[in-house]
Amino acid sequence: MNEIQDRDASFEERLLAELRAVVEERAAMPEAADVERSSVYDRVSLHTPPAGGRRLAPRLALGGAAVAAVAAGVLAVSSGTGDTSSAFAVEPQGDGTVRVEISSLSDAAGLEKALAEAGVKADVSYTAAGMACREPRWHATAAVPGEGQPAQPAPDDQAARKGKTTGSIRQTDSGVVFSITPNGIGPDDTLVVTASPGPEGAGDVVGVQIAEGAVSPCDPVPAGDLPPGAVTQQSGGPGAPHTAGPQQGFSQSGVPGVSGVPATGAGQSSN
Amino acid sequence: METQQLERIGTDPEAFEAFYRENVEGVQRFVARRVGERERAADLTAEIFLAAITSTRTYDPRLGSPQAWLYGIARVTVAAEGRSRGRERAGIERVRGSTLISEDDIAAMDARIDAERRSRELYAAMDRLAEGERAVLELVVLDGLSVSEAAAAAGVRPVTARVRLHRARRKLRAELEGPRTSARPEAIKARRTKPQPIEEEGS
């Protein structure tokens, strides 16, 4: 930290000098800035633990332009302390699969790197609450880009057909877990992981997809008719109806490629 | 501020300075409406701008002005600070606002904090509201944002914001009309710039 204590300057000017130093540092080290961006961003957004310790039922599936929508799960943020060193775990298994666990939405770049080291080309994007990546991010052959039918949650079937993933996203006490088979992912394919914190820290939405071909960077846009808060309030506990209430229609005209249906592939069932 | 310029504040010191000068007073007032201690207010002001520097990718011009975006960041930052106070604060503390305060600043900071006393009482009274309702209400009532700006800052649809605002007002009014409050319900009405159409659920 710079020690700027100009006696004549006001607090505002001194703060500006400090912050300018941060910006200059970032300008000089774009890569470091990226890492920092995700971790700081996480600090801001993730430290919003559940107001009442609510557990959140799985609530949406990402699909649409996805070639293979594996599943979507909900990452319950149980703690406000974001230790980036344990934000994720990438563990190659004996059977050739790679087990991925995401325990907090921080260090997207680190997860990307860890996946690359495990032989999986990945694109990991964490967006702010209420935001989603603009779709489509890649040209899918099996889906209509943009408009059209959201993929219905038959993620396990799709995944099995593609042979690229094993199982589905499961929710554990510490986060979400899924497995992938690097050999099943083609040289031009990219594992696309997107996640955004739920509002009020009630739970985070994690989507895992496999894209064929180039993937454009995540361009965060408002999740539009997919207000996570609206759904959150519907799922106050086991047995809470997903389809009742004022937000019933929210999924009908939402973000292209994102459907608001509960993810059947996720581990926690609420009905 | 132009969108392109906002995108640059994370890496362009000049763009950041312009953004900072444009918003530092607003951010400090925002904080003072919520926090009554000088050091905390200074720390939070620094944190909010740091978060803005590192989150420019989350700004979407179609959702609202850069100010609404910044208010969204500010709100989350203040809320997170409130919850994590007393616990070990995770994350960076590379710029600690409180270390930058000098004797000369104290009067100005205290004046700002004093001026917002009533707002803080209101803010405290909002504690019992559901978080989503409170978010919208505080942005509209405390910070004077329009409903659509508040929706953008809170990350919800305008219609959702309107419903929540209506519920929050109703609850808070009932709360404030109770015997134990010091803030009066007129304060809420007075800050309401114009009538907002209320859309009840199901309609």
Short mmCIF file of C-alpha atoms in Angstrom, two decimals:
data_model
loop_
_atom_site.label_atom_id
_atom_site.label_comp_id
_atom_site.label_asym_id
_atom_site.label_seq_id
_atom_site.Cartn_x
_atom_site.Cartn_y
_atom_site.Cartn_z
CA MET A 1 0.00 0.00 0.00
CA ASN A 2 1.20 3.45 -0.74
CA GLU A 3 1.66 5.74 2.14
CA ILE A 4 0.18 8.86 0.79
CA GLN A 5 -0.44 11.25 3.59
CA ASP A 6 -0.30 14.63 2.02
CA ARG A 7 -1.15 16.93 4.85
CA ASP A 8 -2.78 19.46 2.58
CA ALA A 9 -5.00 17.09 0.71
CA SER A 10 -8.46 16.15 1.83
CA PHE A 11 -9.61 12.64 2.53
CA GLU A 12 -11.21 12.52 -0.89
CA GLU A 13 -7.97 13.45 -2.61
CA ARG A 14 -5.92 10.97 -0.67
CA LEU A 15 -8.39 8.24 -1.36
CA LEU A 16 -8.33 9.15 -5.02
CA ALA A 17 -4.53 8.89 -5.04
CA GLU A 18 -4.68 5.42 -3.48
CA LEU A 19 -7.34 4.22 -5.85
CA ARG A 20 -5.54 5.65 -8.85
CA ALA A 21 -2.52 3.65 -7.78
CA VAL A 22 -4.66 0.52 -7.80
CA VAL A 23 -5.96 1.31 -11.27
CA GLU A 24 -2.46 2.01 -12.57
CA GLU A 25 -1.28 -1.26 -11.15
CA ARG A 26 -4.10 -3.07 -12.86
CA ALA A 27 -3.37 -1.32 -16.13
CA ALA A 28 0.21 -2.50 -15.93
CA MET A 29 -0.72 -6.08 -15.15
CA PRO A 30 -3.85 -6.98 -17.06
CA GLU A 31 -3.59 -10.62 -16.17
CA ALA A 32 -3.26 -10.03 -12.48
CA ALA A 33 -6.11 -7.61 -12.78
CA ASP A 34 -8.26 -10.38 -14.15
CA VAL A 35 -7.57 -12.65 -11.27
CA GLU A 36 -8.09 -9.90 -8.84
CA ARG A 37 -11.23 -8.84 -10.54
CA SER A 38 -12.84 -12.15 -9.90
CA SER A 39 -11.67 -12.45 -6.36
CA VAL A 40 -12.59 -8.95 -5.37
CA TYR A 41 -15.84 -9.22 -7.14
CA ASP A 42 -16.45 -12.35 -5.18
CA ARG A 43 -15.71 -10.57 -2.00
CA VAL A 44 -18.35 -8.05 -2.82
CA SER A 45 -21.03 -10.38 -3.94
CA LEU A 46 -20.52 -13.54 -2.03
CA HIS A 47 -20.35 -11.98 1.35
CA THR A 48 -24.03 -11.80 1.47
CA PRO A 49 -24.86 -14.87 3.44
CA PRO A 50 -28.38 -16.19 3.57
CA ALA A 51 -30.58 -13.88 5.53
CA GLY A 52 -32.27 -16.64 7.42
CA GLY A 53 -30.04 -19.51 6.53
CA ARG A 54 -32.53 -20.48 3.89
CA ARG A 55 -31.70 -23.45 1.83
CA LEU A 56 -32.60 -23.09 -1.73
CA ALA A 57 -34.00 -25.70 -3.98
CA PRO A 58 -32.49 -26.12 -7.43
CA ARG A 59 -34.21 -23.70 -9.59
CA LEU A 60 -33.03 -23.37 -13.08
CA ALA A 61 -31.46 -25.19 -15.89
CA LEU A 62 -29.22 -23.61 -18.41
CA GLY A 63 -29.81 -24.85 -21.85
CA GLY A 64 -30.88 -23.35 -25.11
CA ALA A 65 -27.80 -22.75 -27.14
CA ALA A 66 -25.97 -25.36 -25.19
CA VAL A 67 -24.89 -28.39 -27.06
CA ALA A 68 -24.96 -30.45 -23.97
CA ALA A 69 -26.49 -29.00 -20.94
CA VAL A 70 -25.21 -31.08 -18.14
CA ALA A 71 -27.28 -29.71 -15.37
CA ALA A 72 -27.53 -26.76 -13.18
CA GLY A 73 -27.27 -26.73 -9.50
CA VAL A 74 -27.47 -24.36 -6.70
CA LEU A 75 -24.48 -23.49 -4.70
CA ALA A 76 -25.53 -22.65 -1.24
CA VAL A 77 -23.25 -20.10 0.23
CA SER A 78 -22.93 -21.12 3.78
CA SER A 79 -20.19 -18.83 4.86
CA GLY A 80 -19.19 -15.34 4.13
CA THR A 81 -15.50 -15.92 4.26
CA GLY A 82 -14.22 -16.33 0.76
CA ASP A 83 -10.96 -18.16 0.96
CA THR A 84 -9.97 -18.35 -2.65
CA SER A 85 -7.56 -21.18 -2.02
CA SER A 86 -10.49 -23.48 -1.35
CA ALA A 87 -12.97 -21.93 -3.71
CA PHE A 88 -12.77 -25.00 -5.90
CA ALA A 89 -11.17 -28.38 -6.20
CA VAL A 90 -10.20 -30.16 -9.40
CA GLU A 91 -9.35 -33.78 -8.78
CA PRO A 92 -8.46 -36.24 -11.52
CA GLN A 93 -9.93 -39.59 -10.59
CA GLY A 94 -8.54 -43.03 -11.21
CA ASP A 95 -11.17 -43.81 -13.82
CA GLY A 96 -10.14 -40.98 -16.12
CA THR A 97 -12.80 -38.57 -15.02
CA VAL A 98 -12.14 -35.30 -13.33
CA ARG A 99 -14.11 -34.35 -10.29
CA VAL A 100 -14.78 -30.66 -9.92
CA GLU A 101 -16.07 -29.06 -6.80
CA ILE A 102 -16.97 -25.42 -6.54
CA SER A 103 -17.41 -24.19 -3.02
CA SER A 104 -17.50 -20.48 -3.58
CA LEU A 105 -17.79 -18.20 -6.54
CA SER A 106 -14.32 -16.84 -6.43
CA ASP A 107 -11.21 -17.21 -8.49
CA ALA A 108 -12.79 -18.08 -11.80
CA ALA A 109 -9.40 -17.73 -13.45
CA GLY A 110 -7.89 -20.16 -10.99
CA LEU A 111 -10.52 -22.78 -11.69
CA GLU A 112 -9.99 -22.29 -15.41
CA LYS A 113 -6.30 -22.82 -14.95
CA ALA A 114 -6.74 -25.87 -12.75
CA LEU A 115 -9.07 -27.39 -15.32
CA ALA A 116 -6.58 -26.68 -18.08
CA GLU A 117 -3.93 -28.49 -16.07
CA ALA A 118 -6.30 -31.41 -15.79
CA GLY A 119 -6.67 -31.41 -19.56
CA VAL A 120 -9.98 -29.63 -19.81
CA LYS A 121 -10.22 -26.43 -21.76
CA ALA A 122 -12.68 -24.40 -19.79
CA ASP A 123 -14.26 -21.01 -19.68
CA VAL A 124 -15.37 -20.04 -16.22
CA SER A 125 -17.42 -16.91 -15.69
CA TYR A 126 -18.92 -15.66 -12.51
CA THR A 127 -21.37 -12.85 -12.93
CA ALA A 128 -23.00 -10.53 -10.49
CA ALA A 129 -26.29 -11.37 -8.91
CA GLY A 130 -29.12 -11.01 -11.34
CA MET A 131 -26.78 -11.12 -14.27
CA ALA A 132 -26.14 -13.79 -16.82
CA CYS A 133 -23.80 -14.08 -19.75
CA ARG A 134 -25.29 -12.81 -22.96
CA GLU A 135 -26.30 -15.73 -25.09
CA PRO A 136 -25.45 -17.26 -27.37
CA ARG A 137 -21.79 -17.33 -26.67
CA TRP A 138 -21.00 -19.93 -29.23
CA HIS A 139 -22.45 -21.30 -32.41
CA ALA A 140 -24.30 -24.40 -31.58
CA THR A 141 -25.31 -26.77 -34.28
CA ALA A 142 -28.02 -28.40 -32.31
CA ALA A 143 -29.81 -25.39 -31.02
CA VAL A 144 -31.33 -22.24 -32.30
CA PRO A 145 -29.22 -19.38 -31.09
CA GLY A 146 -30.95 -16.78 -29.12
CA GLU A 147 -34.65 -17.28 -29.33
CA GLY A 148 -36.55 -20.44 -29.25
CA GLN A 149 -37.25 -23.26 -26.98
CA PRO A 150 -35.22 -23.37 -23.90
CA ALA A 151 -33.69 -26.73 -23.46
CA GLN A 152 -35.84 -28.77 -21.25
CA PRO A 153 -34.04 -30.38 -18.42
CA ALA A 154 -33.12 -33.71 -19.70
CA PRO A 155 -29.53 -32.96 -18.98
CA ASP A 156 -28.52 -36.39 -17.92
CA ASP A 157 -29.86 -37.87 -21.12
CA GLN A 158 -28.09 -35.34 -23.21
CA ALA A 159 -24.92 -35.77 -21.33
CA ALA A 160 -25.05 -39.50 -21.60
CA ARG A 161 -25.65 -39.26 -25.31
CA LYS A 162 -22.67 -37.05 -25.75
CA GLY A 163 -20.63 -39.23 -23.51
CA LYS A 164 -18.84 -36.23 -22.24
CA THR A 165 -19.87 -36.06 -18.69
CA THR A 166 -20.68 -38.39 -15.95
CA GLY A 167 -23.54 -37.88 -13.66
CA SER A 168 -24.93 -34.50 -12.96
CA ILE A 169 -24.27 -31.61 -10.75
CA ARG A 170 -24.79 -32.56 -7.18
CA GLN A 171 -25.08 -30.27 -4.30
CA THR A 172 -23.08 -31.07 -1.24
CA ASP A 173 -22.72 -29.30 2.02
CA SER A 174 -19.70 -27.46 0.79
CA GLY A 175 -20.78 -26.61 -2.72
CA VAL A 176 -21.55 -28.25 -6.01
CA VAL A 177 -19.79 -31.20 -7.50
CA PHE A 178 -19.72 -32.51 -11.01
CA SER A 179 -17.55 -34.87 -12.99
CA ILE A 180 -16.26 -34.59 -16.49
CA THR A 181 -14.39 -36.87 -18.81
CA PRO A 182 -11.60 -34.97 -20.51
CA ASN A 183 -11.26 -37.60 -23.21
CA GLY A 184 -14.87 -37.10 -24.14
CA ILE A 185 -14.41 -33.43 -24.77
CA GLY A 186 -13.24 -32.79 -28.29
CA PRO A 187 -10.18 -30.72 -29.07
CA ASP A 188 -12.37 -27.83 -30.16
CA ASP A 189 -14.83 -28.11 -27.31
CA THR A 190 -14.89 -25.92 -24.28
CA LEU A 191 -16.34 -26.63 -20.91
CA VAL A 192 -18.36 -23.55 -20.06
CA VAL A 193 -19.05 -22.90 -16.41
CA THR A 194 -21.20 -19.97 -15.49
CA ALA A 195 -22.39 -18.97 -12.09
CA SER A 196 -23.91 -16.05 -10.36
CA PRO A 197 -24.71 -15.43 -6.76
CA GLY A 198 -28.29 -15.59 -5.77
CA PRO A 199 -29.77 -12.51 -4.26
CA GLU A 200 -29.38 -12.03 -0.58
CA GLY A 201 -26.96 -14.92 -0.66
CA ALA A 202 -29.78 -17.41 -0.66
CA GLY A 203 -27.99 -19.63 -3.09
CA ASP A 204 -26.02 -19.40 -6.26
CA VAL A 205 -26.82 -20.61 -9.69
CA VAL A 206 -24.21 -22.73 -11.36
CA GLY A 207 -24.46 -23.88 -14.93
CA VAL A 208 -22.14 -26.27 -16.73
CA GLN A 209 -22.24 -26.69 -20.46
CA ILE A 210 -20.05 -28.00 -23.20
CA ALA A 211 -19.62 -25.76 -26.20
CA GLU A 212 -18.44 -26.82 -29.59
CA GLY A 213 -16.11 -24.37 -31.19
CA ALA A 214 -15.08 -20.96 -30.07
CA VAL A 215 -16.71 -19.42 -27.06
CA SER A 216 -16.96 -15.68 -26.78
CA PRO A 217 -16.14 -14.08 -23.45
CA CYS A 218 -18.93 -13.68 -21.00
CA ASP A 219 -20.73 -10.42 -21.55
CA PRO A 220 -22.81 -9.96 -18.43
CA VAL A 221 -26.34 -8.85 -19.07
CA PRO A 222 -29.24 -8.66 -16.68
CA ALA A 223 -30.90 -11.98 -16.27
CA GLY A 224 -34.05 -10.15 -17.23
CA ASP A 225 -37.08 -12.17 -16.48
CA LEU A 226 -35.10 -14.48 -14.38
CA PRO A 227 -34.95 -12.56 -11.17
CA PRO A 228 -33.29 -14.96 -8.83
CA GLY A 229 -34.88 -13.26 -5.89
CA ALA A 230 -38.29 -13.97 -7.22
CA VAL A 231 -37.62 -17.64 -7.37
CA THR A 232 -35.80 -17.69 -4.11
CA GLN A 233 -38.83 -16.57 -2.34
CA GLN A 234 -40.78 -19.41 -3.78
CA SER A 235 -38.56 -22.05 -2.42
CA GLY A 236 -38.54 -21.40 1.22
CA GLY A 237 -38.17 -25.00 2.08
CA PRO A 238 -38.81 -28.55 1.10
CA GLY A 239 -42.18 -28.88 -0.45
CA ALA A 240 -42.43 -25.26 -1.43
CA PRO A 241 -44.23 -25.17 -4.73
CA HIS A 242 -42.13 -24.03 -7.61
CA THR A 243 -44.98 -23.03 -9.76
CA ALA A 244 -47.17 -21.05 -7.47
CA GLY A 245 -47.05 -17.40 -6.74
CA PRO A 246 -46.68 -14.12 -8.50
CA GLN A 247 -43.55 -14.97 -10.36
CA GLN A 248 -45.05 -17.93 -12.07
CA GLY A 249 -44.67 -16.45 -15.48
CA PHE A 250 -41.14 -15.26 -15.14
CA SER A 251 -39.57 -18.03 -17.12
CA GLN A 252 -41.62 -17.61 -20.23
CA SER A 253 -39.85 -14.75 -21.86
CA GLY A 254 -36.55 -14.72 -20.20
CA VAL A 255 -33.02 -14.61 -21.29
CA PRO A 256 -32.47 -16.57 -24.44
CA GLY A 257 -31.08 -19.92 -23.68
CA VAL A 258 -31.99 -19.91 -20.07
CA SER A 259 -35.05 -21.64 -18.89
CA GLY A 260 -36.51 -21.12 -15.54
CA VAL A 261 -37.47 -24.64 -14.81
CA PRO A 262 -36.10 -26.37 -11.79
CA ALA A 263 -33.10 -28.44 -12.59
CA THR A 264 -34.03 -32.03 -12.19
CA GLY A 265 -30.43 -32.99 -12.43
CA ALA A 266 -29.44 -31.23 -9.32
CA GLY A 267 -29.14 -33.13 -6.15
CA GLN A 268 -31.63 -31.40 -4.01
CA SER A 269 -35.23 -32.03 -4.72
CA SER A 270 -37.95 -29.97 -3.27
CA ASN A 271 -41.06 -31.66 -4.47
CA MET B 1 -20.41 9.24 -18.13
CA GLU B 2 -20.26 7.31 -21.33
CA THR B 3 -20.42 3.58 -21.23
CA GLN B 4 -17.09 3.16 -22.93
CA GLN B 5 -15.54 5.33 -20.34
CA LEU B 6 -17.06 3.36 -17.52
CA GLU B 7 -15.55 0.20 -18.89
CA ARG B 8 -12.17 1.83 -18.67
CA ILE B 9 -12.25 2.94 -15.08
CA GLY B 10 -10.68 -0.32 -13.98
CA THR B 11 -7.57 0.20 -16.05
CA ASP B 12 -7.43 3.87 -17.01
CA PRO B 13 -6.49 6.20 -14.17
CA GLU B 14 -7.84 9.25 -15.95
CA ALA B 15 -11.18 7.64 -16.62
CA PHE B 16 -11.28 6.48 -13.06
CA GLU B 17 -10.52 9.91 -11.72
CA ALA B 18 -13.36 11.43 -13.69
CA PHE B 19 -15.71 8.75 -12.44
CA TYR B 20 -14.49 9.18 -8.89
CA ARG B 21 -14.89 12.93 -8.86
CA GLU B 22 -18.34 12.63 -10.27
CA ASN B 23 -19.47 10.16 -7.65
CA VAL B 24 -17.41 10.47 -4.50
CA GLU B 25 -19.79 12.87 -2.81
CA GLY B 26 -22.78 10.72 -3.72
CA VAL B 27 -21.09 7.59 -2.41
CA GLN B 28 -20.10 9.28 0.83
CA ARG B 29 -23.63 10.47 1.36
CA PHE B 30 -24.93 7.03 0.52
CA VAL B 31 -22.67 5.57 3.18
CA ALA B 32 -23.50 8.27 5.71
CA ARG B 33 -27.17 7.45 5.36
CA ARG B 34 -26.36 3.99 6.64
CA VAL B 35 -23.30 4.20 8.81
CA GLY B 36 -22.81 6.56 11.69
CA GLU B 37 -19.11 6.11 12.39
CA ARG B 38 -16.50 8.06 10.55
CA GLU B 39 -13.92 5.31 10.21
CA ARG B 40 -16.38 2.76 8.95
CA ALA B 41 -17.76 5.27 6.50
CA ALA B 42 -14.28 5.99 5.19
CA ASP B 43 -13.47 2.30 4.86
CA LEU B 44 -16.71 1.63 3.07
CA THR B 45 -16.21 4.49 0.66
CA ALA B 46 -12.86 3.04 -0.28
CA GLU B 47 -14.30 -0.44 -0.60
CA ILE B 48 -17.11 0.68 -2.84
CA PHE B 49 -14.76 2.33 -5.30
CA LEU B 50 -12.41 -0.62 -5.18
CA ALA B 51 -15.30 -2.89 -6.00
CA ALA B 52 -16.30 -0.63 -8.87
CA ILE B 53 -12.75 -0.72 -10.24
CA THR B 54 -12.78 -4.48 -10.23
CA SER B 55 -16.35 -5.03 -11.42
CA THR B 56 -16.67 -2.89 -14.50
CA ARG B 57 -17.62 -5.96 -16.47
CA THR B 58 -20.86 -6.19 -14.56
CA TYR B 59 -22.10 -2.85 -15.85
CA ASP B 60 -24.80 -2.96 -18.46
CA PRO B 61 -25.95 0.40 -19.81
CA ARG B 62 -29.34 -0.97 -20.72
CA LEU B 63 -30.02 -1.70 -17.10
CA GLY B 64 -29.44 1.76 -15.82
CA SER B 65 -27.04 4.59 -15.38
CA PRO B 66 -23.52 4.13 -14.07
CA GLN B 67 -24.79 5.72 -10.88
CA ALA B 68 -27.45 3.04 -10.45
CA TRP B 69 -24.80 0.43 -11.03
CA LEU B 70 -22.55 2.06 -8.47
CA TYR B 71 -25.41 2.24 -5.98
CA GLY B 72 -25.95 -1.47 -6.47
CA ILE B 73 -22.32 -2.08 -5.63
CA ALA B 74 -22.52 0.30 -2.71
CA ARG B 75 -25.58 -1.39 -1.33
CA VAL B 76 -24.04 -4.84 -1.49
CA THR B 77 -20.80 -3.58 0.00
CA VAL B 78 -22.51 -1.90 2.92
CA ALA B 79 -24.76 -4.88 3.53
CA ALA B 80 -21.84 -7.26 3.45
CA GLU B 81 -19.87 -5.06 5.80
CA GLY B 82 -22.74 -4.94 8.24
CA ARG B 83 -23.00 -8.68 8.34
CA SER B 84 -19.34 -9.42 8.56
CA ARG B 85 -18.53 -6.84 11.16
CA GLY B 86 -17.04 -8.44 14.20
CA ARG B 87 -15.88 -11.36 12.20
CA GLU B 88 -12.61 -11.41 10.46
CA ARG B 89 -13.01 -9.50 7.27
CA ALA B 90 -11.93 -11.58 4.36
CA GLY B 91 -10.50 -10.13 1.24
CA ILE B 92 -8.14 -7.39 0.53
CA GLU B 93 -7.63 -4.31 2.52
CA ARG B 94 -5.20 -2.64 0.25
CA VAL B 95 -6.85 0.70 0.59
CA ARG B 96 -8.09 1.39 4.05
CA GLY B 97 -10.11 4.55 3.93
CA SER B 98 -9.91 5.11 7.65
CA THR B 99 -6.14 5.47 7.55
CA LEU B 100 -6.53 8.38 5.15
CA ILE B 101 -8.51 10.57 7.49
CA SER B 102 -6.74 13.61 8.81
CA GLU B 103 -7.81 16.10 11.46
CA ASP B 104 -9.02 18.47 8.81
CA ASP B 105 -11.40 15.91 7.37
CA ILE B 106 -13.18 15.14 10.57
CA ALA B 107 -15.47 18.15 10.62
CA ALA B 108 -16.67 17.59 7.09
CA MET B 109 -17.20 13.89 7.61
CA ASP B 110 -19.03 14.39 10.87
CA ALA B 111 -21.21 17.05 9.32
CA ARG B 112 -22.19 14.66 6.59
CA ILE B 113 -22.89 11.93 9.10
CA ASP B 114 -24.94 14.28 11.29
CA ALA B 115 -26.94 15.45 8.33
CA GLU B 116 -28.01 11.93 7.60
CA ARG B 117 -29.10 11.00 11.09
CA ARG B 118 -32.75 10.80 10.21
CA SER B 119 -31.97 8.61 7.26
CA ARG B 120 -30.07 6.23 9.47
CA GLU B 121 -33.00 5.95 11.83
CA LEU B 122 -35.14 5.02 8.90
CA TYR B 123 -32.47 2.63 7.71
CA ALA B 124 -32.43 0.96 11.10
CA ALA B 125 -36.19 0.67 11.07
CA MET B 126 -35.96 -1.21 7.80
CA ASP B 127 -34.06 -4.00 9.47
CA ARG B 128 -37.15 -6.05 10.01
CA LEU B 129 -38.18 -6.03 6.38
CA ALA B 130 -37.41 -8.88 4.07
CA GLU B 131 -34.09 -8.27 2.40
CA GLY B 132 -35.50 -7.95 -1.10
CA GLU B 133 -38.09 -5.45 0.00
CA ARG B 134 -35.63 -3.49 2.02
CA ALA B 135 -33.22 -3.26 -0.86
CA VAL B 136 -35.75 -1.53 -3.07
CA LEU B 137 -37.18 0.65 -0.35
CA GLU B 138 -33.84 1.97 0.80
CA LEU B 139 -32.75 2.84 -2.70
CA VAL B 140 -35.97 4.69 -3.43
CA VAL B 141 -36.65 6.28 -0.08
CA LEU B 142 -33.17 6.88 1.27
CA ASP B 143 -31.28 7.45 -1.91
CA GLY B 144 -33.93 8.98 -4.09
CA LEU B 145 -33.54 6.60 -6.98
CA SER B 146 -36.42 6.05 -9.35
CA VAL B 147 -38.10 2.67 -9.15
CA SER B 148 -36.48 1.51 -12.35
CA GLU B 149 -33.07 2.66 -11.19
CA ALA B 150 -33.59 0.94 -7.88
CA ALA B 151 -34.61 -2.20 -9.73
CA ALA B 152 -31.42 -2.02 -11.72
CA ALA B 153 -29.31 -1.47 -8.63
CA ALA B 154 -31.01 -4.32 -6.81
CA GLY B 155 -30.89 -6.61 -9.82
CA VAL B 156 -34.60 -7.22 -10.18
CA ARG B 157 -37.24 -6.35 -12.74
CA PRO B 158 -39.04 -3.04 -12.36
CA VAL B 159 -42.33 -4.79 -11.78
CA THR B 160 -40.80 -6.85 -9.01
CA ALA B 161 -39.34 -3.72 -7.52
CA ARG B 162 -42.72 -2.04 -7.54
CA VAL B 163 -44.40 -4.90 -5.77
CA ARG B 164 -41.67 -5.06 -3.18
CA LEU B 165 -41.70 -1.34 -2.68
CA HIS B 166 -45.40 -1.39 -2.04
CA ARG B 167 -45.15 -4.19 0.47
CA ALA B 168 -42.16 -2.63 2.15
CA ARG B 169 -43.90 0.71 2.52
CA ARG B 170 -46.93 -0.94 3.99
CA LYS B 171 -44.91 -2.91 6.49
CA LEU B 172 -42.67 -0.06 7.43
CA ARG B 173 -45.57 2.27 7.89
CA ALA B 174 -47.14 -0.20 10.26
CA GLU B 175 -43.82 -0.54 12.00
CA LEU B 176 -43.26 3.16 12.36
CA GLU B 177 -46.76 3.81 13.54
CA GLY B 178 -46.03 1.52 16.41
CA PRO B 179 -45.13 2.98 19.77
CA ARG B 180 -41.40 2.51 19.81
CA THR B 181 -40.16 4.50 16.88
CA SER B 182 -38.65 7.88 16.48
CA ALA B 183 -38.87 8.22 12.73
CA ARG B 184 -42.29 9.19 11.55
CA PRO B 185 -44.20 7.76 8.65
CA GLU B 186 -44.47 11.15 6.99
CA ALA B 187 -40.80 10.89 6.29
CA ILE B 188 -41.51 8.07 3.94
CA LYS B 189 -44.26 9.86 2.14
CA ALA B 190 -42.27 13.02 1.91
CA ARG B 191 -39.42 11.36 0.11
CA ARG B 192 -41.75 9.78 -2.34
CA THR B 193 -41.36 11.92 -5.38
CA LYS B 194 -44.35 10.77 -7.30
CA PRO B 195 -47.01 8.13 -6.97
CA GLN B 196 -45.93 4.80 -8.24
CA PRO B 197 -48.39 2.46 -9.79
CA ILE B 198 -48.77 -0.52 -7.59
CA GLU B 199 -48.96 -3.86 -9.24
CA GLU B 200 -50.14 -6.49 -6.93
CA GLU B 201 -49.21 -10.04 -7.54
CA GLY B 202 -51.38 -11.89 -9.95
CA SER B 203 -52.56 -8.80 -11.74
#
